[in-house]
Amino acid sequence: MKNILVIGATGQIGSELTMELRKHYGNSNVVAGYIQSAEPTGELKESGPCEVVDVMDADRLAELVRMYNIDTIYNLAALLSVVAESKPQLAWKIGIDGLWNVLEVARENNCAVFTPSSIGSFGPNTPKVKTPQDTIQRPKTIYGISKVTTELLSDYYHLKYGVDTRSVRFPGIISNITLPGGGTTDYAVDIYYAAVKGETFVCPIDQGTRMDMMYMPDALRASIMLMEADPAKLIHRNAFNIASMSFDPEIIYHAILRRKPDFKIIYDLNPLKQAIAESWPDSLDDSCARAEWGWYPEYDLERMTDDMLEKLSIRLNK
Ligand code: AKB
């Protein structure tokens, strides 16, 4: 039986991952760790243990790991790419000083650790199309720099101390439940809200700028599948390319337009977001994840669009 601590359990991925983990492993075996200013509410709060924990507080982390006999840590504490550019030192502190704390407590208490990386770990001189698993990683953003460091430090703890660290490089994550905040790929969520509300969508990313994206249910499946994978089959660890769809604003717009013929898009580019997006790959090659732990996506753009529009219409009462 696993005992899991999710750090950042009220964030974009954390809130949904915590609920999914509770379904898999039992409510009482998954502790939702949150920072004081982001208290859980509703089902997340009611369905299982919740504890205040800041990734910067090593003592509290160790206390919780011992109190709940934790054997697996999902470390989701991070600032997203755009917000990190306005607070680079904080982004590093949370991403890397925080990661040291997590890795140390994992080493001392024999925990497995999942700390996600991102398509943001690649940079402008990375091969752009079908980006290979092992390739050039020279990102220009503090987000990317901290993600590459996360990958290296996690591998280091595995090689030097035998800590069971594993990770994926998440594409932009699209969900009908949790809103992202401060990312470059946020437009791909916002566009569905505009469509369902009957508004014209003002797109901050230019036509022709492709990025990899993934529907939240696939992102959750990937996180759990990787941590369940047979370690003997893992050649790579930190971090696996995973992929399910790649599109630019026009492609997603037309997918929505086929279902909502009055929907309109206009472009008003955000220079920072655009520059970051242009420095990221168009699409990732996820063949290592497929070969080493059986990864496959269940949602493509069409299936995701049907589901997003249906679920959001119900939730927004439109
Ligand atoms: C962001 O846009 O910052 C994130 C990511 C792709 O890592 N969604």
mmCIF file of C-alpha atoms and ligand atoms in Angstrom, residues 12 79-82 117-120 143 147 170-173 180 182-186 212 280, ligand 1:
data_model
loop_
_atom_site.group_PDB
_atom_site.id
_atom_site.type_symbol
_atom_site.label_atom_id
_atom_site.label_comp_id
_atom_site.label_asym_id
_atom_site.label_seq_id
_atom_site.Cartn_x
_atom_site.Cartn_y
_atom_site.Cartn_z
ATOM 1 C CA GLN A 12 -3.285 23.434 -11.334
ATOM 2 C CA LEU A 79 5.893 28.861 -10.601
ATOM 3 C CA LEU A 80 4.778 28.603 -14.241
ATOM 4 C CA SER A 81 6.875 30.064 -17.055
ATOM 5 C CA VAL A 82 5.450 33.586 -17.454
ATOM 6 C CA SER A 117 9.702 18.833 -15.836
ATOM 7 C CA SER A 118 8.264 20.565 -18.894
ATOM 8 C CA ILE A 119 8.569 21.295 -22.607
ATOM 9 C CA GLY A 120 10.018 24.515 -21.142
ATOM 10 C CA TYR A 143 11.513 28.335 -15.657
ATOM 11 C CA LYS A 147 13.433 22.500 -14.978
ATOM 12 C CA PHE A 170 4.660 17.988 -19.323
ATOM 13 C CA PRO A 171 3.288 19.774 -22.370
ATOM 14 C CA GLY A 172 0.705 22.544 -21.808
ATOM 15 C CA ILE A 173 -2.051 20.971 -19.691
ATOM 16 C CA PRO A 180 -3.779 27.392 -15.105
ATOM 17 C CA GLY A 182 0.895 32.313 -15.374
ATOM 18 C CA GLY A 183 1.870 29.835 -18.094
ATOM 19 C CA THR A 184 2.717 30.287 -21.776
ATOM 20 C CA THR A 185 0.246 27.592 -22.838
ATOM 21 C CA ASP A 186 -2.718 29.030 -20.839
ATOM 22 C CA ASP A 212 2.651 20.319 -27.485
ATOM 23 C CA TRP A 280 9.888 25.790 -27.143
HETATM 24 C C1 AKB B 1 3.698 26.834 -18.934
HETATM 25 O O1 AKB B 1 3.161 27.283 -19.960
HETATM 26 O O2 AKB B 1 4.475 27.486 -18.219
HETATM 27 C C2 AKB B 1 3.432 25.394 -18.554
HETATM 28 C C3 AKB B 1 4.407 24.461 -19.172
HETATM 29 C C4 AKB B 1 4.268 24.031 -20.563
HETATM 30 O O3 AKB B 1 5.311 24.022 -18.523
HETATM 31 N N1 AKB B 1 2.093 25.046 -18.928
#
